[in-house]
Structure formats: structure tokens, C-alpha cells
Amino acid sequence: MESPHAKKSGGLKLPAGMSGTSLRLDTAPASSSFRSSISTLNSPSSLRSISNLTSPSKSNSACSDRFIPCRSSSRLHTFGLVDRPSPVKEGSNEAYSRLLKSELFGSDFASPSLSSLSSPAGAAAPPSPLSPSKNMLRFKTDHSAAPSSPYSPSILGQQNGFTSDSSTPPPKPPRKVPKTPHKVLDAPSLQDDFYLNLVDWSTQNVLAVGLGTCVYLWSASNSKVTKLCDLGPYDGVCSVQWTREGSFISIGTNLGQVQVWDGTQCKKVRTMGGHQTRTGVLAWNSRILASGSRDRNILQHDMRVPGDFVSKLVGHKSEVCGLKWSCDDRELASGGNDNQLLVWNQHSQQPVLRLTEHTAAVKAIAWSPHQSSLLVSGGGTADRCIRFWNTTNGHQLNCVDTGSQVCNLAWSKNVNELVSTHGYSQNQIMVWKYPSLTKVATLTGHSMRVLYLAMSPDGQTIVTGAGDETLRFWNVFPSMKAPAPVKDTGLWSLGRTQIR
């Protein structure tokens, strides 16, 4: 009888402790053999024999020729089998990648960790310097003294001057002018006559206004109103003008007289004649008073001489309605209803310039305090233009059509700007920048022609008068020391008061 180990090719190797009879098939009927096999497999000895097929016994060194591992319990990472990026791909561009990511996301940013990408959802990834910060898509401010990279935006924008802010300064904002008057005075009987000049402001801050037959003084410092004089029922006030010192005031009357009054003591100093009819315009220089009349003549009065006048200037063919001395007292400009602008000097009885470009009466005249020999004039309803002249050669420098009758002109002594007041048809007040002639502001408020204009001693405020019997105070110019936007000082109340 052969042993179990004799047949190696056809026999079955059985583990130790298991006999061949346990696996022998009986020739019994199918039902009985099936039940026998099931009962045999369910026996404890058979279960121990099957378990020995999959796991070798620890006490015996003999084992089967196949190993079938359980992959669910395997740990491949212990064998180094996890996919990792190739060092060849990142090694050559590692420095460039780090620099690029540092510039885009900050110095604390580098390539994201692969383990964080492969970690299951909900698991917290361990903090690593190679992972982006939580503020990656937000703006970041570098508070360090110097940028950490030569390509930092702060260097490109600030130090090397590549931005437009460093090469081109920002434009200055336009100066704001208050659109409403800060003070309104009632002026009953203020005449609506283009050829009269009834308002003037002294250097001592006192406003003189001609109302009917009377002249009133209004102190801007305390709002006190004083009645200076009353010309009586047969005369009327046609013009007022303070001396440059502000102590004396001259009054032109409807009868052609020129009266000089002491403004502080309200006392008449002198009366001078010479005109045949109303004296509608007056102009002082340092020592000479010029008066213009409807009789077409200009008289020059010297307070040091006992006579009525020292010279007569004849040149206009109609009423003289505009007179202004130059800042150096060397030239006198006159405008008339004959549409002419004449310039006179102290050495001749004839005009040295006769400018005839205006097509309407020339009442508005002003000399520039900023440029010698620069004269500006404005025409009436049919002309509507402001013209600039060089009185050295008589050339017209510029002209602007305002669209309305030009009633008054005045230069600012603080800035190179001027103000104009207008009548038909818009009744506006306009502030101009010179020499660009751009409009700084357009002010409205009067319901009738703005026929009268005067400027405060500090050069910041103007007062305008109209046939609507109101005087309105406007802050239009900056101060000389601080050219900042003009603000309402609140010196006067916004309420309306009566000047008499």
C-alpha cells in the first residue's frame, strides 16, 4: 500500500492533521450523500480544517505555494507606493514658481500640498507653509518699511514714478462762490437809471447810497444808518464818490453841482459848479476830482484851488456816464452815450486815445490793478460786449459777448479776476478769470437791471444795487493772504433790513 507522499503528481497535498477520509465521496444516493457532506462541513473539526487552508499553522513551518493578501487591510504607504510628483518636473522651475506665487499671493504663499488635496472631505489639513493663506483672494496691505521683492507694486507705483500721479499733478478744483447774497438791504427810491452812479463803498467800510434827494451812510461794521444830507425838493442825487482816504464824499446833483461833504461829521465842506445839467458820474484820484455831465463835458476840480474847476475836457458828443482814473493817476478813461471810450492824460486837453469799437453807451470802465495800461470797458444793450484794451498802443486785446447789457465792471485787487453786472435781459452778475476769460460764477437774484456796483475795502465782498430797490451783498473774491474758497463770514445776518 502506497503512502500519501508517494504520488506527487496526481495526489492532493493535505495539511497535517487532516486525513483523506474526511474528503472522500461516498457512493450513496445523492440525497443522503449531500446531507452527509453538509453535516461533515458543519462539524467543528471540519471548520478548523478549512481555516487551515488559508492561514498556515504557526507551529508548523510548512505552508502552501500561493499568498493571497487582504487589500482592505493593506498599508501601501509603508512601502512608499503613494503617487508623488516627479522631482524632475519641479526641480528646474521651482525658484520661478515660488517667486511668481509670492508676488501674486504674498510672501507666505507657496504650492499647495498634495496631501491636503487628497485628504477626505471634512478632515482638517495640517498647517503648512506650502499652503495658501485664507486671505488669498483679498487685497493685502504691506506694512513693512520696504517691499520684500524688487517687483512689488509699491516700487513700481511710487518709487520709480511709473504712475500718472507722479508725472501730472491733479487739477485744482474750481473755486466755489456762494450763489446767494449773505445780506440784503431795502433801498427805497433807488432809481432805475442807467446813467447814474448812486452807490460807493469807502476804505473806512462805510457805504454811501443816494436815494431820491438824500444820501445815506451805512456802516458795515455795526449796520448803523446815518442820513448825510437832503438836497431839497428841487434837486436830486445823481452820483456819489468817496475819496481814496474815505473821509470825504462828493455828491453830484441834478442841477449840475458838485458838493463835498465830511463823512465823519456829516458837514458840507464845499460846493462847486460848472456843469449846465446833471452830474451823473464822479471819479477821484489823489488830489483831483473829475466830474462828467449830461452837458458832454468833463470838469477837473482841485480842492486846493478856490475856483470851481481847473480844466475842462471836451471830446464826447453825448452824455458822459463813465469815469475812472488809472491806478497811477496818470490817465483818465471816460465813456459816453456816444458809444466812445476816450483816454486822457494830464498833459493834454485832447484825448490821447479814441476807441470806437463799442456800439452802445459805455458806462462800465475799470483799470487793472495787476497790469499797467490794461483797461476794460463794457457796452450797453446794443453792444453787450466786454472789451480789453492796451492803452499804450490802443490795441484791443480781447472781446467777449456777455449776452446782456453791461452796466458795471470792477477788478479784484486780491486775484486777477473781475466782476461785471448786467441789465437787459438776464440781470446777472458774472465773475471772470483773466486772461483766460473763463466764468468763475454767475449770480442771479435781482429782478431788474443791476445798475450799481461797489467793492468792500478788503476786496472780498461786492454790493450790487438795482431798480428793484434792493442792495445785495455777495462774497465773490478770496482774501489776499489766503486764496482759499470764499466762505460766508456770518458778519451780517441773512435777514433783510432797511437802509433808512
XYZ file of C-alpha atoms in Angstrom:
500
model
C 0.000 0.000 0.000
C 1.433 3.300 -1.076
C 1.879 6.210 1.336
C 0.182 9.555 0.675
C 3.521 11.143 -0.220
C 4.340 8.555 -2.889
C 2.016 10.057 -5.555
C 3.107 13.702 -6.031
C 1.656 14.315 -9.478
C -1.888 13.031 -9.082
C -2.391 13.253 -5.358
C -3.549 16.255 -3.252
C -1.367 17.663 -0.582
C -3.225 17.744 2.672
C -2.196 19.755 5.652
C -1.136 17.964 8.770
C -3.957 16.745 10.938
C -6.358 16.181 8.037
C -6.971 12.681 6.680
C -8.114 11.747 3.251
C -11.230 10.063 4.559
C -12.642 13.400 5.573
C -12.802 14.442 1.897
C -13.831 11.041 0.471
C -17.084 10.961 -1.510
C -19.438 8.102 -0.769
C -21.467 6.311 -3.459
C -24.595 6.647 -1.501
C -27.644 8.195 -3.087
C -27.465 11.877 -3.864
C -29.752 12.982 -1.110
C -28.030 11.028 1.613
C -24.506 11.947 0.397
C -25.448 15.671 0.183
C -26.717 15.570 3.744
C -23.585 13.750 4.820
C -21.333 16.342 3.196
C -23.201 19.264 4.800
C -23.038 17.647 8.187
C -19.363 16.962 7.723
C -18.646 20.655 6.774
C -20.658 21.912 9.734
C -18.682 19.898 12.202
C -16.107 21.835 14.299
C -13.282 19.662 13.133
C -14.092 20.444 9.518
C -14.193 24.229 10.128
C -10.791 24.035 11.716
C -9.528 22.128 8.675
C -10.849 24.812 6.235
C -9.327 27.630 8.212
C -6.028 25.819 7.980
C -6.215 26.131 4.190
C -5.995 29.964 4.265
C -3.617 30.517 7.116
C -0.709 28.217 7.890
C -0.212 26.924 11.319
C 2.243 28.804 13.477
C 3.604 25.605 14.925
C 4.481 24.110 11.558
C 6.895 25.723 9.101
C 5.259 24.076 6.065
C 2.953 26.458 4.033
C 1.048 26.497 0.766
C 2.586 27.689 -2.533
C 0.234 30.782 -3.018
C -0.205 34.025 -0.999
C -3.499 35.903 -1.409
C -3.326 39.189 0.637
C -6.329 41.134 2.012
C -6.159 44.515 0.262
C -8.656 46.186 2.578
C -6.205 45.944 5.451
C -3.073 46.715 3.424
C -0.936 49.813 4.120
C 0.725 50.696 0.864
C 2.176 53.950 2.215
C 4.560 51.908 4.356
C 6.097 50.569 1.155
C 6.441 54.078 -0.418
C 3.920 53.322 -3.175
C 1.876 56.653 -2.931
C 2.000 58.726 -6.110
C 4.330 61.664 -5.737
C 5.225 64.423 -8.209
C 8.300 63.821 -10.170
C 11.275 65.762 -8.893
C 12.360 66.351 -12.487
C 9.252 68.448 -13.282
C 9.516 70.801 -10.320
C 13.231 70.947 -9.798
C 14.031 73.169 -12.801
C 11.186 75.736 -12.282
C 10.920 75.717 -8.511
C 12.586 79.116 -7.993
C 10.441 80.819 -10.664
C 7.221 79.275 -9.316
C 7.935 80.393 -5.799
C 8.741 83.943 -6.942
C 5.601 84.182 -9.071
C 3.327 82.884 -6.324
C 4.976 85.154 -3.799
C 4.210 88.215 -5.981
C 0.629 87.139 -6.658
C -0.456 85.875 -3.246
C 2.047 87.187 -0.746
C 5.333 86.113 0.676
C 3.787 83.415 2.847
C 2.291 81.550 -0.092
C 3.755 78.544 -1.971
C 2.495 75.479 -3.847
C -0.482 73.739 -2.200
C 0.127 70.413 -0.523
C -0.929 67.326 -2.420
C -1.838 65.585 0.784
C -4.345 68.351 1.570
C -5.968 67.876 -1.821
C -6.210 64.124 -1.359
C -7.467 64.258 2.192
C -11.095 63.304 2.650
C -13.744 65.991 2.909
C -14.213 67.374 6.364
C -10.732 66.429 7.518
C -8.666 69.381 8.671
C -5.449 69.704 6.737
C -2.374 70.278 8.860
C -0.959 73.829 8.677
C 1.882 74.029 6.266
C 3.951 76.891 4.857
C 3.279 75.441 1.413
C -0.482 76.058 1.583
C -2.102 79.384 0.611
C -3.460 81.637 3.323
C -7.174 82.075 3.833
C -6.932 85.710 2.506
C -5.614 84.664 -0.867
C -8.293 86.475 -2.916
C -8.408 89.571 -0.777
C -6.398 92.778 -1.006
C -3.399 92.793 1.192
C -1.545 95.771 2.559
C 2.150 95.566 3.119
C 3.007 97.406 6.319
C 6.718 96.802 6.091
C 9.085 99.676 5.642
C 10.481 98.353 2.400
C 8.999 95.894 -0.096
C 10.349 92.377 0.055
C 10.534 91.937 -3.703
C 12.039 94.117 -6.447
C 8.813 93.619 -8.426
C 6.487 94.781 -5.694
C 3.659 97.159 -6.797
C 4.766 99.775 -4.278
C 8.117 100.099 -6.017
C 6.594 100.291 -9.471
C 3.952 102.814 -8.463
C 5.727 105.105 -6.020
C 9.485 104.998 -6.214
C 10.143 104.569 -9.910
C 7.449 107.057 -10.941
C 5.528 104.927 -13.415
C 2.128 106.253 -12.333
C 0.390 109.294 -13.775
C 0.025 110.866 -10.312
C 3.755 111.489 -10.035
C 4.112 112.964 -13.523
C 0.908 115.046 -13.738
C -0.371 116.977 -10.724
C -4.103 116.695 -10.090
C -6.121 119.659 -11.411
C -7.192 122.277 -8.922
C -10.860 122.214 -8.094
C -12.747 125.290 -9.228
C -13.181 127.979 -6.610
C -16.660 127.901 -5.159
C -18.583 131.172 -4.968
C -21.759 131.383 -2.862
C -24.761 131.651 -5.152
C -26.897 133.692 -2.791
C -26.260 137.065 -1.142
C -25.460 136.960 2.560
C -27.110 140.317 3.190
C -29.978 142.230 1.588
C -30.847 145.854 2.315
C -34.009 147.629 1.299
C -33.213 150.811 -0.634
C -36.445 152.739 -1.261
C -36.393 155.220 -4.145
C -33.204 153.754 -5.654
C -33.549 154.951 -9.234
C -33.573 152.689 -12.263
C -31.408 154.965 -14.440
C -28.510 153.558 -16.467
C -26.607 156.888 -16.485
C -26.453 157.417 -12.711
C -23.917 156.166 -10.150
C -25.570 156.071 -6.737
C -23.568 153.532 -4.651
C -19.978 153.671 -3.351
C -18.031 151.909 -0.539
C -15.304 153.778 1.318
C -11.973 152.482 2.571
C -13.309 153.077 6.101
C -16.026 150.466 5.492
C -18.933 152.878 5.085
C -21.436 152.507 2.249
C -22.932 155.643 0.678
C -26.248 155.380 -1.191
C -28.168 158.100 -2.999
C -31.914 157.651 -2.538
C -34.042 160.323 -4.169
C -32.951 163.678 -2.791
C -30.991 162.212 0.160
C -27.660 160.488 0.757
C -27.477 157.808 3.450
C -24.400 156.269 5.067
C -24.490 152.662 6.228
C -21.678 151.359 8.417
C -20.752 147.785 7.522
C -19.151 147.220 10.936
C -22.231 147.917 13.064
C -25.062 148.353 10.491
C -25.694 151.888 11.687
C -27.552 154.128 9.217
C -26.877 157.878 9.081
C -28.606 160.437 6.926
C -25.881 162.615 5.471
C -27.868 165.244 3.574
C -31.106 166.177 1.853
C -30.861 168.254 -1.316
C -34.412 169.509 -1.144
C -37.474 169.092 -3.322
C -35.992 170.812 -6.394
C -32.786 168.771 -6.664
C -31.751 165.146 -6.615
C -28.754 162.901 -6.104
C -27.194 161.677 -9.377
C -23.794 160.344 -8.214
C -21.704 159.663 -5.089
C -17.962 159.014 -4.766
C -15.664 158.672 -1.746
C -12.120 159.968 -1.668
C -9.422 157.301 -1.561
C -8.815 158.004 2.140
C -12.520 157.528 2.847
C -13.040 160.672 4.894
C -14.777 162.898 2.357
C -17.523 162.170 -0.109
C -18.503 164.048 -3.257
C -22.095 164.289 -4.467
C -23.210 165.126 -7.994
C -26.605 166.756 -8.192
C -29.358 167.006 -10.740
C -28.738 170.752 -11.063
C -25.119 170.235 -12.102
C -23.403 170.990 -8.806
C -20.652 169.012 -7.133
C -20.762 169.038 -3.335
C -18.050 167.764 -0.994
C -19.023 166.552 2.468
C -17.141 165.431 5.545
C -18.428 161.900 6.052
C -17.411 161.600 9.693
C -19.013 164.858 10.884
C -21.808 164.978 8.268
C -20.855 168.507 7.318
C -20.696 170.097 3.853
C -17.220 171.341 3.035
C -17.608 172.870 -0.414
C -19.913 173.346 -3.401
C -18.521 173.613 -6.941
C -20.358 174.498 -10.117
C -19.508 174.473 -13.787
C -21.926 171.973 -15.331
C -25.104 173.053 -17.053
C -27.139 169.961 -16.171
C -26.987 166.798 -14.065
C -23.663 165.418 -12.923
C -24.063 161.662 -13.304
C -20.508 160.399 -12.654
C -17.584 161.309 -10.372
C -14.008 159.990 -10.019
C -11.284 160.857 -7.501
C -7.561 160.427 -7.811
C -5.089 161.515 -5.137
C -5.929 165.220 -5.420
C -8.193 165.794 -8.442
C -11.921 165.184 -8.691
C -13.266 164.590 -12.203
C -16.974 165.008 -12.942
C -18.957 164.064 -16.017
C -22.273 165.538 -17.034
C -25.094 165.376 -19.480
C -23.657 168.574 -20.975
C -20.981 166.268 -22.550
C -18.106 167.896 -20.649
C -15.635 166.594 -18.091
C -14.512 169.023 -15.392
C -11.475 168.571 -13.146
C -11.731 170.038 -9.672
C -8.832 170.702 -7.316
C -9.730 171.099 -3.680
C -6.625 173.229 -3.146
C -7.804 175.810 -5.676
C -10.652 178.204 -4.822
C -12.228 178.062 -8.292
C -14.953 175.688 -9.428
C -12.676 173.673 -11.728
C -9.128 173.756 -13.065
C -9.685 172.264 -16.516
C -12.407 171.190 -18.940
C -12.119 168.158 -21.184
C -14.248 168.254 -24.304
C -14.457 165.206 -26.513
C -17.747 163.386 -26.121
C -20.761 164.102 -28.282
C -23.324 162.910 -25.750
C -23.735 162.473 -22.004
C -20.689 161.307 -20.064
C -21.695 158.313 -17.966
C -18.392 156.555 -17.118
C -15.184 157.914 -15.498
C -12.208 156.087 -13.952
C -8.645 157.130 -13.068
C -5.808 154.689 -13.604
C -4.082 153.261 -10.547
C -1.064 155.530 -11.029
C -3.253 158.662 -11.558
C -1.694 159.319 -14.946
C -4.631 158.504 -17.207
C -8.360 159.115 -17.093
C -10.775 156.948 -19.058
C -14.224 158.275 -19.936
C -17.221 156.634 -21.559
C -20.266 158.266 -23.040
C -23.638 157.748 -24.591
C -21.970 158.399 -27.943
C -20.523 154.836 -27.799
C -16.989 156.195 -27.413
C -14.251 155.300 -24.951
C -11.711 158.115 -24.542
C -8.411 158.096 -22.680
C -6.932 161.352 -21.386
C -3.652 162.258 -19.707
C -2.573 165.197 -17.565
C -0.610 166.922 -20.286
C -3.264 167.445 -22.932
C -6.774 168.837 -23.270
C -7.472 166.367 -26.065
C -7.917 162.599 -25.694
C -4.811 160.534 -26.426
C -6.957 157.555 -27.429
C -10.368 157.443 -29.042
C -11.754 153.902 -29.080
C -14.956 153.479 -31.072
C -15.478 149.722 -31.294
C -18.451 149.726 -28.912
C -21.890 150.010 -30.490
C -23.757 151.235 -27.395
C -23.252 153.552 -24.428
C -20.061 152.931 -22.443
C -20.720 153.239 -18.721
C -18.713 150.278 -17.354
C -14.996 151.111 -17.101
C -12.216 149.628 -14.919
C -8.402 149.736 -14.797
C -6.483 146.608 -13.872
C -4.531 146.846 -10.594
C -2.362 143.898 -11.702
C -1.121 145.087 -15.100
C -0.195 148.572 -16.190
C -2.122 150.151 -19.089
C -4.769 147.405 -19.099
C -8.264 148.865 -19.428
C -11.582 147.064 -19.653
C -14.877 148.545 -20.839
C -18.438 147.324 -21.368
C -21.164 148.364 -23.786
C -24.885 148.815 -23.396
C -27.840 146.852 -24.705
C -26.959 147.069 -28.382
C -23.327 146.058 -27.751
C -23.287 143.638 -24.744
C -19.517 143.138 -25.056
C -16.641 143.445 -22.605
C -13.501 144.670 -24.365
C -9.922 144.714 -23.110
C -7.504 147.417 -24.245
C -3.820 148.180 -24.121
C -3.783 151.938 -23.634
C -0.110 152.167 -24.558
C -0.819 151.473 -28.234
C -4.628 151.455 -28.340
C -4.902 147.809 -29.408
C -7.886 145.715 -28.426
C -6.591 142.652 -26.605
C -9.772 140.633 -26.295
C -13.536 140.791 -26.514
C -16.296 138.650 -25.005
C -20.020 138.832 -25.716
C -21.899 138.587 -22.418
C -25.385 138.404 -23.894
C -26.662 141.263 -21.726
C -26.276 144.989 -21.222
C -23.014 145.669 -19.342
C -23.706 148.104 -16.501
C -20.584 147.938 -14.287
C -17.095 146.454 -14.177
C -14.649 146.100 -11.280
C -11.280 144.374 -10.919
C -10.398 142.356 -7.855
C -7.301 143.626 -6.093
C -6.693 140.225 -4.484
C -6.714 137.956 -7.552
C -6.548 138.536 -11.300
C -10.306 138.406 -11.762
C -13.070 140.884 -12.462
C -16.787 141.156 -11.876
C -19.427 142.520 -14.220
C -23.061 143.407 -13.597
C -25.690 143.285 -16.300
C -29.110 144.549 -17.276
C -31.286 143.529 -20.162
C -32.061 140.801 -20.462
C -30.691 138.497 -17.758
C -29.900 140.913 -14.869
C -26.981 138.707 -13.795
C -23.663 139.186 -12.013
C -20.651 137.423 -13.539
C -17.161 136.732 -12.208
C -14.410 136.291 -14.813
C -10.876 134.939 -14.628
C -8.285 136.907 -16.573
C -6.701 136.419 -19.093
C -8.499 133.145 -19.872
C -11.898 134.881 -19.537
C -13.430 131.736 -18.100
C -16.514 132.218 -15.959
C -15.915 131.625 -12.285
C -19.525 132.208 -11.271
C -22.846 133.587 -12.471
C -25.054 135.076 -9.768
C -28.716 135.976 -10.036
C -31.161 137.491 -7.604
C -32.086 140.973 -8.780
C -35.353 141.306 -10.643
C -34.265 144.441 -12.523
C -31.089 145.784 -14.114
C -28.040 145.609 -11.835
C -27.059 149.248 -12.354
C -24.835 149.845 -9.308
C -21.704 148.126 -8.030
C -19.180 148.772 -5.254
C -16.455 146.714 -3.549
C -15.568 146.342 0.123
C -12.217 147.614 1.447
C -10.838 144.068 1.851
C -11.726 143.227 -1.764
C -13.773 140.129 -0.896
C -17.357 141.408 -0.930
C -19.288 143.360 -3.528
C -22.581 145.166 -3.156
C -24.979 145.494 -6.058
C -27.997 147.734 -6.452
C -30.911 147.638 -8.865
C -34.190 149.280 -9.691
C -35.898 146.608 -7.576
C -34.860 148.853 -4.638
C -32.557 146.324 -3.000
C -28.868 146.251 -2.176
C -27.359 142.757 -2.145
C -24.015 141.762 -0.653
C -22.095 138.905 -2.263
C -18.870 137.132 -1.269
C -17.153 136.599 -4.610
C -13.376 137.040 -4.167
C -10.851 135.347 -1.875
C -8.703 137.229 0.561
C -5.273 138.408 -0.437
C -3.415 136.380 2.234
C -5.261 133.082 1.874
C -6.595 132.437 -1.656
C -8.998 129.775 -0.417
C -12.642 129.312 -1.389
C -14.717 132.175 -0.093
C -16.979 131.290 2.787
C -19.801 133.250 4.341
C -18.374 135.034 7.349
C -21.652 135.439 9.140
C -20.767 139.034 9.981
C -24.206 140.172 8.910
C -27.469 138.383 9.320
C -29.273 136.886 6.364
C -32.368 138.898 7.093
C -33.456 141.935 5.126
C -33.160 145.320 6.805
C -33.991 148.828 5.705
C -31.320 151.365 4.959
C -33.471 154.263 6.013
